[in-house]
Amino acid sequence: MVDFKLTNGGKVIGVGTDLIDIHRIKEACENHEDRFIGRIFTEEEIYYCSSKRNPYPYYAVRFAAKEAVSKAFTTGISKYLDWKSIQVIKGDREEPWIRLDQKGKTLLSELGGKEVLISLSHTSSLAQAFAVIIA
């Protein structure tokens, strides 16, 4: 592993990215709504996404974020980290933040991490997320 030093003294512990077709998430939502949405997203995420005129890009980019964060942890979605362990929330300036549940916080601490940074983007057809775990 390469040791990248940051200006604030921290270092990068893990990096993850994900790119997903929004239509794939739309189909999963329409065909298996309760099972898919309820298994993947927290109540707060469901409320936020469902309040949008077209919720599918918002669900898709959050799905991509969960995948990217799980890849940055190098565990993927597993016994160490489940879908709802990772929640995308909005900051004061509408910027995305990652909120971890206790499983996620424990894993972050075990890795020596202090913070998970996330960048989200989507077009009309694709959603992308990039996650970095910082010590």
PDB file of C-alpha atoms in Angstrom:
ATOM      1  CA  MET A   1       0.000   0.000   0.000  1.00  0.00           C
ATOM      2  CA  VAL A   2       1.265   3.478  -0.850  1.00  0.00           C
ATOM      3  CA  ASP A   3       1.386   5.878   2.101  1.00  0.00           C
ATOM      4  CA  PHE A   4      -0.069   9.202   0.958  1.00  0.00           C
ATOM      5  CA  LYS A   5       0.432  12.003   3.473  1.00  0.00           C
ATOM      6  CA  LEU A   6      -2.224  14.691   3.629  1.00  0.00           C
ATOM      7  CA  THR A   7      -1.600  18.302   4.575  1.00  0.00           C
ATOM      8  CA  ASN A   8      -3.518  17.863   7.842  1.00  0.00           C
ATOM      9  CA  GLY A   9      -1.240  14.982   8.850  1.00  0.00           C
ATOM     10  CA  GLY A  10      -3.671  12.194   7.992  1.00  0.00           C
ATOM     11  CA  LYS A  11      -3.207   9.521   5.387  1.00  0.00           C
ATOM     12  CA  VAL A  12      -5.368   7.613   2.941  1.00  0.00           C
ATOM     13  CA  ILE A  13      -6.321   4.187   4.275  1.00  0.00           C
ATOM     14  CA  GLY A  14      -8.685   3.071   1.526  1.00  0.00           C
ATOM     15  CA  VAL A  15     -10.228   4.157  -1.761  1.00  0.00           C
ATOM     16  CA  GLY A  16     -13.352   2.844  -3.464  1.00  0.00           C
ATOM     17  CA  THR A  17     -15.454   3.763  -6.459  1.00  0.00           C
ATOM     18  CA  ASP A  18     -18.633   2.535  -8.106  1.00  0.00           C
ATOM     19  CA  LEU A  19     -20.514   3.310 -11.306  1.00  0.00           C
ATOM     20  CA  ILE A  20     -24.054   2.070 -11.857  1.00  0.00           C
ATOM     21  CA  ASP A  21     -26.724   2.292 -14.532  1.00  0.00           C
ATOM     22  CA  ILE A  22     -29.661   4.239 -13.072  1.00  0.00           C
ATOM     23  CA  HIS A  23     -32.093   2.137 -15.128  1.00  0.00           C
ATOM     24  CA  ARG A  24     -30.919  -0.961 -13.244  1.00  0.00           C
ATOM     25  CA  ILE A  25     -31.846   0.651  -9.919  1.00  0.00           C
ATOM     26  CA  LYS A  26     -35.146   1.882 -11.360  1.00  0.00           C
ATOM     27  CA  GLU A  27     -36.046  -1.678 -12.398  1.00  0.00           C
ATOM     28  CA  ALA A  28     -35.104  -3.061  -8.978  1.00  0.00           C
ATOM     29  CA  CYS A  29     -37.213  -0.380  -7.278  1.00  0.00           C
ATOM     30  CA  GLU A  30     -40.218  -0.973  -9.533  1.00  0.00           C
ATOM     31  CA  ASN A  31     -40.061  -4.780  -9.560  1.00  0.00           C
ATOM     32  CA  HIS A  32     -39.078  -5.407  -5.933  1.00  0.00           C
ATOM     33  CA  GLU A  33     -39.847  -2.078  -4.257  1.00  0.00           C
ATOM     34  CA  ASP A  34     -40.379  -3.102  -0.643  1.00  0.00           C
ATOM     35  CA  ARG A  35     -37.748  -5.821  -0.651  1.00  0.00           C
ATOM     36  CA  PHE A  36     -35.069  -3.836  -2.498  1.00  0.00           C
ATOM     37  CA  ILE A  37     -35.550  -0.351  -1.071  1.00  0.00           C
ATOM     38  CA  GLY A  38     -36.173  -1.566   2.476  1.00  0.00           C
ATOM     39  CA  ARG A  39     -33.109  -3.833   2.447  1.00  0.00           C
ATOM     40  CA  ILE A  40     -30.642  -1.316   0.996  1.00  0.00           C
ATOM     41  CA  PHE A  41     -31.638   2.138   2.243  1.00  0.00           C
ATOM     42  CA  THR A  42     -32.244   3.690   5.662  1.00  0.00           C
ATOM     43  CA  GLU A  43     -35.544   5.391   6.465  1.00  0.00           C
ATOM     44  CA  GLU A  44     -33.880   8.802   6.145  1.00  0.00           C
ATOM     45  CA  GLU A  45     -32.511   7.920   2.689  1.00  0.00           C
ATOM     46  CA  ILE A  46     -35.899   6.575   1.564  1.00  0.00           C
ATOM     47  CA  TYR A  47     -37.633   9.754   2.748  1.00  0.00           C
ATOM     48  CA  TYR A  48     -35.114  11.964   0.932  1.00  0.00           C
ATOM     49  CA  CYS A  49     -35.145  10.020  -2.350  1.00  0.00           C
ATOM     50  CA  SER A  50     -38.907   9.495  -2.455  1.00  0.00           C
ATOM     51  CA  SER A  51     -39.456  13.240  -2.007  1.00  0.00           C
ATOM     52  CA  LYS A  52     -37.850  13.858  -5.419  1.00  0.00           C
ATOM     53  CA  ARG A  53     -39.891  14.030  -8.635  1.00  0.00           C
ATOM     54  CA  ASN A  54     -37.631  11.355 -10.138  1.00  0.00           C
ATOM     55  CA  PRO A  55     -36.222   9.373  -7.195  1.00  0.00           C
ATOM     56  CA  TYR A  56     -34.185   6.846  -9.188  1.00  0.00           C
ATOM     57  CA  PRO A  57     -30.989   8.896  -9.730  1.00  0.00           C
ATOM     58  CA  TYR A  58     -30.975   9.647  -5.992  1.00  0.00           C
ATOM     59  CA  TYR A  59     -31.408   5.996  -5.052  1.00  0.00           C
ATOM     60  CA  ALA A  60     -28.769   4.996  -7.617  1.00  0.00           C
ATOM     61  CA  VAL A  61     -26.122   7.440  -6.429  1.00  0.00           C
ATOM     62  CA  ARG A  62     -26.693   6.317  -2.830  1.00  0.00           C
ATOM     63  CA  PHE A  63     -26.392   2.688  -3.903  1.00  0.00           C
ATOM     64  CA  ALA A  64     -23.112   3.578  -5.650  1.00  0.00           C
ATOM     65  CA  ALA A  65     -21.935   5.380  -2.497  1.00  0.00           C
ATOM     66  CA  LYS A  66     -22.585   2.317  -0.337  1.00  0.00           C
ATOM     67  CA  GLU A  67     -20.653   0.159  -2.819  1.00  0.00           C
ATOM     68  CA  ALA A  68     -17.765   2.653  -3.008  1.00  0.00           C
ATOM     69  CA  VAL A  69     -17.485   2.918   0.781  1.00  0.00           C
ATOM     70  CA  SER A  70     -17.590  -0.867   1.199  1.00  0.00           C
ATOM     71  CA  LYS A  71     -14.795  -1.157  -1.377  1.00  0.00           C
ATOM     72  CA  ALA A  72     -12.736   1.485   0.449  1.00  0.00           C
ATOM     73  CA  PHE A  73     -13.075  -0.668   3.577  1.00  0.00           C
ATOM     74  CA  THR A  74     -11.948  -3.650   1.408  1.00  0.00           C
ATOM     75  CA  THR A  75     -14.738  -5.770   2.869  1.00  0.00           C
ATOM     76  CA  GLY A  76     -17.500  -5.142   0.383  1.00  0.00           C
ATOM     77  CA  ILE A  77     -20.992  -5.653   1.723  1.00  0.00           C
ATOM     78  CA  SER A  78     -20.418  -8.572   4.083  1.00  0.00           C
ATOM     79  CA  LYS A  79     -20.661  -9.705   7.682  1.00  0.00           C
ATOM     80  CA  TYR A  80     -18.479  -6.711   8.568  1.00  0.00           C
ATOM     81  CA  LEU A  81     -20.588  -4.078   6.828  1.00  0.00           C
ATOM     82  CA  ASP A  82     -24.165  -4.294   5.601  1.00  0.00           C
ATOM     83  CA  TRP A  83     -26.145  -1.997   3.307  1.00  0.00           C
ATOM     84  CA  LYS A  84     -27.646   0.060   6.115  1.00  0.00           C
ATOM     85  CA  SER A  85     -24.287   0.392   7.894  1.00  0.00           C
ATOM     86  CA  ILE A  86     -23.532   3.137   5.377  1.00  0.00           C
ATOM     87  CA  GLN A  87     -25.883   6.105   5.082  1.00  0.00           C
ATOM     88  CA  VAL A  88     -25.577   9.114   2.775  1.00  0.00           C
ATOM     89  CA  ILE A  89     -26.704  12.332   4.454  1.00  0.00           C
ATOM     90  CA  LYS A  90     -26.618  15.987   3.418  1.00  0.00           C
ATOM     91  CA  GLY A  91     -24.404  18.549   5.136  1.00  0.00           C
ATOM     92  CA  ASP A  92     -25.183  22.196   5.817  1.00  0.00           C
ATOM     93  CA  ARG A  93     -24.223  23.187   2.268  1.00  0.00           C
ATOM     94  CA  GLU A  94     -26.038  20.198   0.709  1.00  0.00           C
ATOM     95  CA  GLU A  95     -22.724  18.349   0.373  1.00  0.00           C
ATOM     96  CA  PRO A  96     -22.865  14.572   0.851  1.00  0.00           C
ATOM     97  CA  TRP A  97     -21.538  12.987   4.033  1.00  0.00           C
ATOM     98  CA  ILE A  98     -21.284   9.388   5.142  1.00  0.00           C
ATOM     99  CA  ARG A  99     -22.850   8.351   8.437  1.00  0.00           C
ATOM    100  CA  LEU A 100     -21.807   4.914   9.710  1.00  0.00           C
ATOM    101  CA  ASP A 101     -23.736   2.701  12.119  1.00  0.00           C
ATOM    102  CA  GLN A 102     -21.941   0.943  14.986  1.00  0.00           C
ATOM    103  CA  LYS A 103     -20.615  -1.855  12.730  1.00  0.00           C
ATOM    104  CA  GLY A 104     -19.183   0.741  10.373  1.00  0.00           C
ATOM    105  CA  LYS A 105     -17.712   2.848  13.178  1.00  0.00           C
ATOM    106  CA  THR A 106     -16.075  -0.227  14.693  1.00  0.00           C
ATOM    107  CA  LEU A 107     -14.546  -1.224  11.355  1.00  0.00           C
ATOM    108  CA  LEU A 108     -13.359   2.352  10.728  1.00  0.00           C
ATOM    109  CA  SER A 109     -11.692   2.417  14.148  1.00  0.00           C
ATOM    110  CA  GLU A 110     -10.066  -1.003  13.628  1.00  0.00           C
ATOM    111  CA  LEU A 111      -8.513   0.280  10.392  1.00  0.00           C
ATOM    112  CA  GLY A 112      -7.237   3.416  12.122  1.00  0.00           C
ATOM    113  CA  GLY A 113      -9.618   5.604  10.142  1.00  0.00           C
ATOM    114  CA  LYS A 114     -11.183   8.815  11.343  1.00  0.00           C
ATOM    115  CA  GLU A 115     -13.373   9.873   8.440  1.00  0.00           C
ATOM    116  CA  VAL A 116     -14.965   8.657   5.213  1.00  0.00           C
ATOM    117  CA  LEU A 117     -15.063  11.226   2.419  1.00  0.00           C
ATOM    118  CA  ILE A 118     -17.500  10.800  -0.474  1.00  0.00           C
ATOM    119  CA  SER A 119     -18.021  12.422  -3.853  1.00  0.00           C
ATOM    120  CA  LEU A 120     -21.222  11.734  -5.806  1.00  0.00           C
ATOM    121  CA  SER A 121     -22.251  12.469  -9.372  1.00  0.00           C
ATOM    122  CA  HIS A 122     -24.888  11.372 -11.838  1.00  0.00           C
ATOM    123  CA  THR A 123     -26.010  11.952 -15.399  1.00  0.00           C
ATOM    124  CA  SER A 124     -29.384  10.989 -16.836  1.00  0.00           C
ATOM    125  CA  SER A 125     -28.214   7.370 -17.145  1.00  0.00           C
ATOM    126  CA  LEU A 126     -25.278   6.749 -14.774  1.00  0.00           C
ATOM    127  CA  ALA A 127     -24.536   7.327 -11.093  1.00  0.00           C
ATOM    128  CA  GLN A 128     -21.016   7.377  -9.685  1.00  0.00           C
ATOM    129  CA  ALA A 129     -19.480   7.560  -6.220  1.00  0.00           C
ATOM    130  CA  PHE A 130     -15.893   7.865  -5.031  1.00  0.00           C
ATOM    131  CA  ALA A 131     -14.989   7.188  -1.384  1.00  0.00           C
ATOM    132  CA  VAL A 132     -11.796   7.766   0.570  1.00  0.00           C
ATOM    133  CA  ILE A 133     -11.081   6.629   4.125  1.00  0.00           C
ATOM    134  CA  ILE A 134      -8.785   9.054   5.951  1.00  0.00           C
ATOM    135  CA  ALA A 135      -6.695   8.353   9.079  1.00  0.00           C
TER     136      ALA A 135
END
